[in-house]
Tab-separated table of C-alpha atoms in Angstrom:
chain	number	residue	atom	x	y	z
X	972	UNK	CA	13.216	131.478	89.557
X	973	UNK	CA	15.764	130.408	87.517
X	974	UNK	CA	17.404	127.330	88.019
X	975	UNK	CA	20.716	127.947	90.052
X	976	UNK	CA	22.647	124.519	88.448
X	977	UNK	CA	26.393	124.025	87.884
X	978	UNK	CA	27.781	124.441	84.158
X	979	UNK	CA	28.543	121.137	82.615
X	980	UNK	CA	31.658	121.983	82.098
X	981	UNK	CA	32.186	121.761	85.714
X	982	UNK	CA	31.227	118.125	85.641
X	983	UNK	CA	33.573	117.505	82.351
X	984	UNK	CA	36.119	118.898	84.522
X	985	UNK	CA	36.267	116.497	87.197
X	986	UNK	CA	36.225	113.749	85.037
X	987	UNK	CA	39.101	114.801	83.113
X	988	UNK	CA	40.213	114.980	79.426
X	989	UNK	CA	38.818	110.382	79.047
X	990	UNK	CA	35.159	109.350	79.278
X	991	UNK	CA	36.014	106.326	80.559
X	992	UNK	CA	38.602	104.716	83.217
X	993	UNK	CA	41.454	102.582	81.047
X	994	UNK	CA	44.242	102.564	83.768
X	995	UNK	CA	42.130	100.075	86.272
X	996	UNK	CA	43.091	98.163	89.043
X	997	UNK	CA	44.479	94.640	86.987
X	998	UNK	CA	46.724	97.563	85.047
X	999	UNK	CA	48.246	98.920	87.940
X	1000	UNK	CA	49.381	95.583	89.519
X	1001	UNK	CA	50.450	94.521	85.984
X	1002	UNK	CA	52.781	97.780	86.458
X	1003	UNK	CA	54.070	97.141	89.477
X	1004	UNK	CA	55.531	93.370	89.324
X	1005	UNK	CA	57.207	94.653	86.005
X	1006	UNK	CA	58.864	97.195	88.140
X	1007	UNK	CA	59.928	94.932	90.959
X	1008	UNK	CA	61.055	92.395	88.258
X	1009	UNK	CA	63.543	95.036	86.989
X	1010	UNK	CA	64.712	96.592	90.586
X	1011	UNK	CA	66.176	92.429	91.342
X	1012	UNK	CA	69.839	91.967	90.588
X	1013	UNK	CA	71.371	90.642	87.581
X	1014	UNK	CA	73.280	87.172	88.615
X	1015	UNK	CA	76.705	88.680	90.043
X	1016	UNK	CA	79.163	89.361	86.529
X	1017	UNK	CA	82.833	90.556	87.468
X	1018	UNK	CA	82.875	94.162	86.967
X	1019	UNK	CA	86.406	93.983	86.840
X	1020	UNK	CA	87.828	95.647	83.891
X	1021	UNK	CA	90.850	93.177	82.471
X	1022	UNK	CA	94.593	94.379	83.288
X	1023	UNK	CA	95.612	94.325	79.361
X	1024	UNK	CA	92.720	97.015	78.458
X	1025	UNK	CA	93.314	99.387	81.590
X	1026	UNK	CA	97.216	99.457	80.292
X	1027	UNK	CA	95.958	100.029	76.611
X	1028	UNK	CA	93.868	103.035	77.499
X	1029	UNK	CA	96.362	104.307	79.546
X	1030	UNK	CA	98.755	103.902	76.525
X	1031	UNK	CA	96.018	105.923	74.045
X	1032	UNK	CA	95.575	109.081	76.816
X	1033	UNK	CA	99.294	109.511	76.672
X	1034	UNK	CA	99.973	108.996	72.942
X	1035	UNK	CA	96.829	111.810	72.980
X	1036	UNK	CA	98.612	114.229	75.444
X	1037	UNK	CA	101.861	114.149	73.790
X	1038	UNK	CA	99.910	114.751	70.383
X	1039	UNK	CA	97.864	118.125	71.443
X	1040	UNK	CA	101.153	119.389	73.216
X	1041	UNK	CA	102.896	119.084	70.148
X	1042	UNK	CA	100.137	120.156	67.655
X	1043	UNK	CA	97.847	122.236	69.181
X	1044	UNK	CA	94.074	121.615	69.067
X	1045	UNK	CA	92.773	120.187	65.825
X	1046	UNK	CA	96.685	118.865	64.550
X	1047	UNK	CA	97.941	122.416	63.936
X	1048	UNK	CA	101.302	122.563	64.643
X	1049	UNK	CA	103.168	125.199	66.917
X	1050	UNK	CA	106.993	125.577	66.834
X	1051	UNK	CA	108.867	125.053	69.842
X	1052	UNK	CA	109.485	127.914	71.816
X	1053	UNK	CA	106.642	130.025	70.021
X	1054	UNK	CA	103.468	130.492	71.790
X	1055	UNK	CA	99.967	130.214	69.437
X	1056	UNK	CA	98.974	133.924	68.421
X	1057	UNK	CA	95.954	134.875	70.514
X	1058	UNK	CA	93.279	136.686	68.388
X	1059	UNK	CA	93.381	140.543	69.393
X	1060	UNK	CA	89.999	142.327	69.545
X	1061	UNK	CA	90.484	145.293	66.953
X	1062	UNK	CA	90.757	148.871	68.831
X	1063	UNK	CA	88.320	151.308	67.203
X	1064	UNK	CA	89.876	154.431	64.835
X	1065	UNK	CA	88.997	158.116	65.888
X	1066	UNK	CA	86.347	158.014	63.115
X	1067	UNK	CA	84.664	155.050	64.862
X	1068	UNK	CA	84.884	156.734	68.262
X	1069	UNK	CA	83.090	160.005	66.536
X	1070	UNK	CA	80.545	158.298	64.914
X	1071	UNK	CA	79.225	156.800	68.023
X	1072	UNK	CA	79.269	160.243	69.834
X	1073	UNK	CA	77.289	161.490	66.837
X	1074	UNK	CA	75.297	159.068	66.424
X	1075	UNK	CA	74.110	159.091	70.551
X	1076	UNK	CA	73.778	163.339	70.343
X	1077	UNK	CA	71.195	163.000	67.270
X	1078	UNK	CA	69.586	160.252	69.532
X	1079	UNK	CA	69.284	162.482	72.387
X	1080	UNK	CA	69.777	166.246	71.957
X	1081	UNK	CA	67.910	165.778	68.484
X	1082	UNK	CA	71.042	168.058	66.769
X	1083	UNK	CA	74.640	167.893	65.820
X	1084	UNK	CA	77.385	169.915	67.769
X	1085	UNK	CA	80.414	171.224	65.978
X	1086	UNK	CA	83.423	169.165	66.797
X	1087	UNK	CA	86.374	170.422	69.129
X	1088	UNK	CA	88.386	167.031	69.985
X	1089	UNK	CA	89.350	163.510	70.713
X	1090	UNK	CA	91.948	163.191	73.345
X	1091	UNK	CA	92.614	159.551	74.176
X	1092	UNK	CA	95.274	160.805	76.743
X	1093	UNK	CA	93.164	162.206	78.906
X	1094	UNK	CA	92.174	158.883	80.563
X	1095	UNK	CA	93.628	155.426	80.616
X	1096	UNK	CA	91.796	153.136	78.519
X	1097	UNK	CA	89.406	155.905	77.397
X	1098	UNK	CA	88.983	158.989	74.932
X	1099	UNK	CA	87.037	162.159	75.792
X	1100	UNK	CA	84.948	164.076	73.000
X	1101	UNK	CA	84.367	167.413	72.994
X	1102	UNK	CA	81.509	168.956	70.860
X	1103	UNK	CA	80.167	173.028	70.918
X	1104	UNK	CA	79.942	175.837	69.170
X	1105	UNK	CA	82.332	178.057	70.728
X	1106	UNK	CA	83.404	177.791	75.205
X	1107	UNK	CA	81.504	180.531	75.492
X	1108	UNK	CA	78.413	178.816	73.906
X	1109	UNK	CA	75.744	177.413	76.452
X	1110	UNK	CA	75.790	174.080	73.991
X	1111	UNK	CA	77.849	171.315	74.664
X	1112	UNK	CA	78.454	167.617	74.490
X	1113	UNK	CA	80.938	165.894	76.302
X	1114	UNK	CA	81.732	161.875	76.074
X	1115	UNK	CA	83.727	159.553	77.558
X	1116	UNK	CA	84.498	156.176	75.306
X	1117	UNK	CA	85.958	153.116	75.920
X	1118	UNK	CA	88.916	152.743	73.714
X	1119	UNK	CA	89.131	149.760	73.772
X	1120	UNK	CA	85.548	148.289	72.819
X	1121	UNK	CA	84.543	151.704	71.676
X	1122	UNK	CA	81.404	151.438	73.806
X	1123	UNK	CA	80.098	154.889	75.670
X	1124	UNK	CA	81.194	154.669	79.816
X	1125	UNK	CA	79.459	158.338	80.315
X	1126	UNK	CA	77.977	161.544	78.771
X	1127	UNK	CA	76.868	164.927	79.520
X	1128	UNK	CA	75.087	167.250	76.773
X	1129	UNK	CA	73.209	171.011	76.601
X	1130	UNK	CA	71.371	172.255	74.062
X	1131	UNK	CA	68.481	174.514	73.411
X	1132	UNK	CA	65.660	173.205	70.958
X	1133	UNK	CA	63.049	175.828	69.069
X	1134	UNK	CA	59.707	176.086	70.704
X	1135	UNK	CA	58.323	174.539	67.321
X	1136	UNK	CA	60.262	171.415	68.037
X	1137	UNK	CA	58.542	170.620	71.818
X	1138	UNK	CA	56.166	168.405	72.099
X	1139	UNK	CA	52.813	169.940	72.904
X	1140	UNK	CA	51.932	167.237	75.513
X	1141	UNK	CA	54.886	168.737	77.627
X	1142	UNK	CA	54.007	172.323	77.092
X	1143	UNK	CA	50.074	171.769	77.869
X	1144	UNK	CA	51.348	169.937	80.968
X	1145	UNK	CA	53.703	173.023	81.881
X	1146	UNK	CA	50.853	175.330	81.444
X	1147	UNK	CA	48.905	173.335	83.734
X	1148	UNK	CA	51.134	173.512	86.659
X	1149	UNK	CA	51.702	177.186	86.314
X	1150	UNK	CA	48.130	178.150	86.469
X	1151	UNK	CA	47.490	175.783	89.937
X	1152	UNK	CA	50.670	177.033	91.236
X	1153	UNK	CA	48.912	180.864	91.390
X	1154	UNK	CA	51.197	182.156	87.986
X	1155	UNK	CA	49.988	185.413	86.531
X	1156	UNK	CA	51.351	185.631	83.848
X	1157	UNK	CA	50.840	185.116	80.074
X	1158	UNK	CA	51.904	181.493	79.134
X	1159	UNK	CA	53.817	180.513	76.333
X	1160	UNK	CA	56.806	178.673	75.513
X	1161	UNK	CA	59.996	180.267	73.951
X	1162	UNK	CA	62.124	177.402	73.989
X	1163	UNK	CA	63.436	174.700	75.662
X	1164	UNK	CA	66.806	173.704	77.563
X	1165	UNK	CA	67.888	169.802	77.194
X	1166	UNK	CA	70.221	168.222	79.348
X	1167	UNK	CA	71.117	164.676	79.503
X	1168	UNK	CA	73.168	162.561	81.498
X	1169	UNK	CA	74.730	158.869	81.489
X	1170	UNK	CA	76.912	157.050	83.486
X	1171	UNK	CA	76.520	158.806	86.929
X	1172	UNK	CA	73.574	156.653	88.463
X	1173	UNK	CA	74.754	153.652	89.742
X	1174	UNK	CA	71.576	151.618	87.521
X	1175	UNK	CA	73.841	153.317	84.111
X	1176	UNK	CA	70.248	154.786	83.398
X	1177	UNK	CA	69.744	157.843	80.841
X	1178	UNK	CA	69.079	160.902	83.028
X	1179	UNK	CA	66.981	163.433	80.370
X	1180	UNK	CA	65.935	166.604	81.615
X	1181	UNK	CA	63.627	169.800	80.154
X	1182	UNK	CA	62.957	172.709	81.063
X	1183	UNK	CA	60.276	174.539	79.113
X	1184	UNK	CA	61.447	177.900	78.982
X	1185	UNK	CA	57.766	180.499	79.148
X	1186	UNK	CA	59.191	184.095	79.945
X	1187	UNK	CA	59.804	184.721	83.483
X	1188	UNK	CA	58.696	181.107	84.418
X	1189	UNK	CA	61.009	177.860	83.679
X	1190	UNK	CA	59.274	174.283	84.324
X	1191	UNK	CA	61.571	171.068	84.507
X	1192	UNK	CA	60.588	168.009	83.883
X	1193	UNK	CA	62.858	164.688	84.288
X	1194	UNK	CA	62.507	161.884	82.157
X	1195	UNK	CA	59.045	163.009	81.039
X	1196	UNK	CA	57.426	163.881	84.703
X	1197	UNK	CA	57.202	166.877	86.152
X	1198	UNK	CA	59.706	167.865	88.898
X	1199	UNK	CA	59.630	171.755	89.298
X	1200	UNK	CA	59.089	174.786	88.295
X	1201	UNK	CA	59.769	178.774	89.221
X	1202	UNK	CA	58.570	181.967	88.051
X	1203	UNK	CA	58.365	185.084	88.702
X	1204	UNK	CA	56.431	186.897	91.563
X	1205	UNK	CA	55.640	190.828	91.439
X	1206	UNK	CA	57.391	192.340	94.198
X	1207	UNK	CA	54.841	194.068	95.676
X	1208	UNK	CA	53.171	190.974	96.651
X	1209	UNK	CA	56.487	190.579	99.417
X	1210	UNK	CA	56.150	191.901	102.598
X	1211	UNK	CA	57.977	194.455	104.070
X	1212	UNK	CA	59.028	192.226	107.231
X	1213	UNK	CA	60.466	189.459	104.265
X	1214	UNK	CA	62.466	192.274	102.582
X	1215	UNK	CA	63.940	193.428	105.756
X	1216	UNK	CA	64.623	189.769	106.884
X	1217	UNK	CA	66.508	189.423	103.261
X	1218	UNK	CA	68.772	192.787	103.935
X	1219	UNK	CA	69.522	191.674	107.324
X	1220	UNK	CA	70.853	188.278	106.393
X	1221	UNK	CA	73.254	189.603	103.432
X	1222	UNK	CA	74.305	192.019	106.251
X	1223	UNK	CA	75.819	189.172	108.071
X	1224	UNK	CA	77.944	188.338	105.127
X	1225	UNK	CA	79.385	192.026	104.825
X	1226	UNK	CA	77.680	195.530	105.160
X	1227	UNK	CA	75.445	196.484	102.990
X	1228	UNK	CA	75.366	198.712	100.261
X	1229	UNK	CA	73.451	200.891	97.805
X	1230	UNK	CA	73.591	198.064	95.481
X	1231	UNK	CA	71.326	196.117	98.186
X	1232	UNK	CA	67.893	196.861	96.024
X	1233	UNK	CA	65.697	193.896	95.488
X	1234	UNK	CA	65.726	193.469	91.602
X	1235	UNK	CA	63.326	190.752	91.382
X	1236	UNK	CA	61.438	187.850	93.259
X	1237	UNK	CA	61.551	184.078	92.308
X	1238	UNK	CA	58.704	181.508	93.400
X	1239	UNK	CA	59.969	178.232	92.982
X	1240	UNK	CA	58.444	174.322	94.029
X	1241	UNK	CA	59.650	171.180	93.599
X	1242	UNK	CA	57.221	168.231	93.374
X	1243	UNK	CA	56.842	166.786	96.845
X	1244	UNK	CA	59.665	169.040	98.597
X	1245	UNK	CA	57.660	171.895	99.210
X	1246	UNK	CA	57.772	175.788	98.535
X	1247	UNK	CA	60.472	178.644	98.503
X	1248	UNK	CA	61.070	181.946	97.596
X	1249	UNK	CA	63.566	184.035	96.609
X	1250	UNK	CA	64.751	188.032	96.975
X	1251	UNK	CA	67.240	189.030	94.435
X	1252	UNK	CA	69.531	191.930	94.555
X	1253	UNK	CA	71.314	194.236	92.590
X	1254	UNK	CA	71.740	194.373	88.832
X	1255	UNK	CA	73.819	190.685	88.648
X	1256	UNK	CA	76.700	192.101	87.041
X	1257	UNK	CA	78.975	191.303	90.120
X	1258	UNK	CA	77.537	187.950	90.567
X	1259	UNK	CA	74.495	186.459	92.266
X	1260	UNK	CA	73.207	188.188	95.436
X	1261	UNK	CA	70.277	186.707	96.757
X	1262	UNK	CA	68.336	185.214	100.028
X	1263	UNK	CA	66.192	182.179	99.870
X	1264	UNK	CA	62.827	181.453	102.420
X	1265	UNK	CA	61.117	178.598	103.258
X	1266	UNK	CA	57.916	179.597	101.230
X	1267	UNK	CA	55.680	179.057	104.299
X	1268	UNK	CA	57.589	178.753	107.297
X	1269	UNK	CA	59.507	181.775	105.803
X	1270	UNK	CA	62.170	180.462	107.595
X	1271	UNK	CA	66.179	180.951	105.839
X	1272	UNK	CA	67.568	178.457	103.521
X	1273	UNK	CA	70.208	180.202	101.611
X	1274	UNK	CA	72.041	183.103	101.572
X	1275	UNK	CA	74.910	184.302	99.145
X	1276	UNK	CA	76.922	187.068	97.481
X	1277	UNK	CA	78.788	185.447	94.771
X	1278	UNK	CA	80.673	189.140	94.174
X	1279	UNK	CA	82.943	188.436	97.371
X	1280	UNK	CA	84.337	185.717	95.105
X	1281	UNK	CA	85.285	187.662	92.377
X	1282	UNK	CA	88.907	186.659	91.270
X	1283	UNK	CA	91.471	189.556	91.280
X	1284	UNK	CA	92.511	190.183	87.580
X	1285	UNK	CA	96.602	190.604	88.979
X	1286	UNK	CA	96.250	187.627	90.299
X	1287	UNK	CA	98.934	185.275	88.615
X	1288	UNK	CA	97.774	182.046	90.596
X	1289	UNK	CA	95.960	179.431	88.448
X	1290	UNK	CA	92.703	177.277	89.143
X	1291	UNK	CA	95.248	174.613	90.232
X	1292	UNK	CA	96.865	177.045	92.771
X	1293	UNK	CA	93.910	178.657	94.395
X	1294	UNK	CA	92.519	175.120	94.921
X	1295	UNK	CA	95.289	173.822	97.114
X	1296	UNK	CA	95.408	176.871	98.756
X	1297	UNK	CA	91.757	176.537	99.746
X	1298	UNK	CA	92.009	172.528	100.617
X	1299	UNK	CA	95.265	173.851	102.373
X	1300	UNK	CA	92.885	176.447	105.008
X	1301	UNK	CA	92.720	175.672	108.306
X	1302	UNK	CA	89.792	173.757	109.663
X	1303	UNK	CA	89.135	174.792	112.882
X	1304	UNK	CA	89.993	178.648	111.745
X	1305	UNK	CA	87.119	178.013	109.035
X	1306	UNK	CA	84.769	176.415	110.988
X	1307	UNK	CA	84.982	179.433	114.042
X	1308	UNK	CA	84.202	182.085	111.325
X	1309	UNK	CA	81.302	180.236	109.519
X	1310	UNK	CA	80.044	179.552	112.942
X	1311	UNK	CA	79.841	183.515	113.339
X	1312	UNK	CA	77.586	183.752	110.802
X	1313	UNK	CA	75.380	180.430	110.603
X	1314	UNK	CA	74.657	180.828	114.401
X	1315	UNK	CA	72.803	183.595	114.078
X	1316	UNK	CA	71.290	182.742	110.252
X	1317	UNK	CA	69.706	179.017	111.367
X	1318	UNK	CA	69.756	179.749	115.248
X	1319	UNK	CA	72.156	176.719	115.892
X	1320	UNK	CA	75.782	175.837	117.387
X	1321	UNK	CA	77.903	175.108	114.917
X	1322	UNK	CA	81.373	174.547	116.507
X	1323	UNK	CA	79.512	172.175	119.071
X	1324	UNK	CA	76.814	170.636	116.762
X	1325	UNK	CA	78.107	170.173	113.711
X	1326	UNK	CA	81.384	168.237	112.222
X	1327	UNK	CA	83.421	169.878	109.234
X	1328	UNK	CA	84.098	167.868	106.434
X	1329	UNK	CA	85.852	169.475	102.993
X	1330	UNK	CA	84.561	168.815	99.656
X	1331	UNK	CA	88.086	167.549	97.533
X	1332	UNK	CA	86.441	167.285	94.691
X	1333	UNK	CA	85.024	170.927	94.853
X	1334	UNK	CA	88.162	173.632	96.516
X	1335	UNK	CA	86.495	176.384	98.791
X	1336	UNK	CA	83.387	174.409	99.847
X	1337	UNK	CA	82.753	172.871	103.446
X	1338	UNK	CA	79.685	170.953	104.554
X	1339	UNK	CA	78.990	170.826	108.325
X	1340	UNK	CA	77.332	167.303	109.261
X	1341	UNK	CA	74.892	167.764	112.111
X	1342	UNK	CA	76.097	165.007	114.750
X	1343	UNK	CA	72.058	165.121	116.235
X	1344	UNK	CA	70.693	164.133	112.286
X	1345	UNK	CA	69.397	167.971	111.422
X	1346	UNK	CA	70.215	169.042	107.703
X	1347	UNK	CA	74.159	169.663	106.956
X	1348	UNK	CA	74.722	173.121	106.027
X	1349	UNK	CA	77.593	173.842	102.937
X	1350	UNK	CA	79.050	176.918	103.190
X	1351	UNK	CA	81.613	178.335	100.583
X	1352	UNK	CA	84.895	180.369	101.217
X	1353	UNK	CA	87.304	182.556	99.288
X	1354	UNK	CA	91.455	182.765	99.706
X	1355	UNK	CA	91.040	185.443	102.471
X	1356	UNK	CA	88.655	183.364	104.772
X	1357	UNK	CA	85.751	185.456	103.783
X	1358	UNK	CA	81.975	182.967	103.526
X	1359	UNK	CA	80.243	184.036	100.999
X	1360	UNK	CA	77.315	181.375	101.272
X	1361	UNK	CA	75.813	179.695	103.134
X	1362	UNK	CA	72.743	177.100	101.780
X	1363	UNK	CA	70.943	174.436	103.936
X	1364	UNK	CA	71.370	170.978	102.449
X	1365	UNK	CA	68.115	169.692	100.823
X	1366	UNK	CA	67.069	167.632	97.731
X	1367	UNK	CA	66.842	170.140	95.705
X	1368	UNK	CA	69.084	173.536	96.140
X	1369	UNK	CA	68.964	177.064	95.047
X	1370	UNK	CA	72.815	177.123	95.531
């Protein structure tokens, strides 16, 4: 058996870093009458400082004062009445201001955006960018610079990027979740949608999305981990109790028509949120029309028909205009007719239930706050009263 003894470094160890003791007991009290020999007073000197050399320093702090309030720091001399020139930090040119927009949309978007403008006007203190190919291009790359440091407060950019140009990693990885989420279909990446934000997290932290673009199916992945994806589901896989469910809901927001067909079903999950599902109708040429399920409670979420939106073409009144008219609407008048429809969609009470709250920032859109802690519920409304959504509040919405 072997021999179960301690290393001898162990033994070294307790000893310390000397083989033998030098600080013994003689040193120590040698130590220690040195140390009360210093701690005893000094016979008793006047610490009084004479009168003649208080008044002479006295005498030198003035003669100082008077010398730095006449010359400045370091003997320059100021003129009387003329303050010293404080250095100004130098403002940065337009040119400056573009190069940093550039230089962040190579960094990020991995391409360079035509340029619109610089307006410096549009913002105290700051200068928006604008670069795309055309406003009706899906491209885009907004900033918002300090003008005075020249240093970016926020940004927002769009682009697409070639399926050649995405890393493989993130397309294997889409492919992956696909196939366990129970896609059919034949994989493979088109393209690829980049958005990226800065300067609306409170951390000032570079929000990057993808979305690999495969077909019918789009995944999205944020910062580099997966957050969601949707594709297409054949239709004859829905039920005929989920298609009826779908007509009867848009049939709360006005009767339905011809135009009611279901065009095409969307599966979509978010990581850790759950399932949904979602019947499109129509062709989409009069704007969205569509109900949204709980994938396995098949419960409502959302229901809308953008078309009831649809701006009049005589209608002289400006974006400006048809937003305070829609802040303007009544409250309680808005809240009574949503409640005539979101009773009967979620089953609840909204007048009693739920507290209205308007959404400045966004003209034509209420959220009703649950006063018992269920989900709010946002609901949007056109210039006659009519709702033409309705969309329960979670983390993630179809709306």
């Amino acid at each position: 058996m072997m021999d179960e003894r301690e290393p001898q470094w162990y033994e070294q160890a307790r000893k310390g870093p000397f083989e033998e003791a030098r600080f013994t007991d003689s040193s120590a009290e040698r130590v220690m009458r040195r140390l009360r020999a210093e701690a005893e007073p000094a016979p008793t000197r006047s610490r009084r400082m004479p009168r003649a050399a208080v008044m002479a320093a006295l005498i030198l702090l003035l003669l100082a004062g008077a010398f730095y309030l006449k010359n400045g720091p370091l003997g320059r001399e100021t003129p009387a009445g003329v303050k010293a020139p404080v250095e100004e930090q130098v403002k940065p040119t337009d040119e400056a201001l573009k190069k940093t927009a550039e230089r962040l949309m190579l960094e990020q978007l991995g391409q360079q955006l035509p340029f619109e403008k610089l307006d410096r006007m549009k913002m105290p203190g700051q200068a928006e960018l604008i670069y795309r190919e055309n406003e009706l291009s899906d491209s885009y790359a907004f900033f918002w610079i300090d003008a005075e440091t020249g240093e970016a407060a926020a940004f927002s950019m769009e682009a697409s990027v070639e399926a050649d140009d995405i890393d493989k990693t993130l397309i294997n990885e889409a492919g992956q979740k696909l196939q366990k989420l129970g896609y059919t279909g034949e994989f493979q990446a088109t393209g690829i949608t980049r958005y990226v934000s800065y300067g609306r997290t409170a951390d000032k932290t570079v929000q990057v999305i993808n979305v690999v673009h495969a077909g019918d199916a789009d995944i999205n992945f944020t910062n580099g981990v997966y957050v969601r994806a949707s594709f297409n589901v054949n239709q004859k896989e829905v039920s005929e109790e989920l298609k009826q469910a779908g007509l009867e809901a848009l049939g709360m927001l006005r009767s339905s028509s011809l135009a009611d067909q279901l065009t095409r079903v969307v599966r979509s999950t978010t990581e850790g949120a759950g399932d949904e599902i979602t019947l499109y109708y129509g062709d989409g040429r009069g704007g969205d029309t569509f109900v949204t399920f709980d994938y396995a409670t098949r419960a409502i979420l959302d229901v809308a028909d953008y078309a009831l939106n649809l701006v009049d073409l005589g209608d002289s009144r400006n974006d400006e205009e048809r937003g305070e008219q829609l802040l303007d609407m009544d409250n309680a008048i808005l809240q009574s007719t949503a409640a005539a429809i979101a009773d009967k969609l979620y089953g609840i009470r909204l007048v009693e239930d739920y507290m209205i709250v308007k959404n400045g920032s966004r003209p034509g859109v209420v959220t009703f706050e649950s006063r018992s802690g269920a989900p709010a519920i946002e609901a949007s409304y056109n210039l006659d009263g009519v709702m033409y959504s309705f969309s329960v509040k979670r983390e993630t919405n179809s709306l």
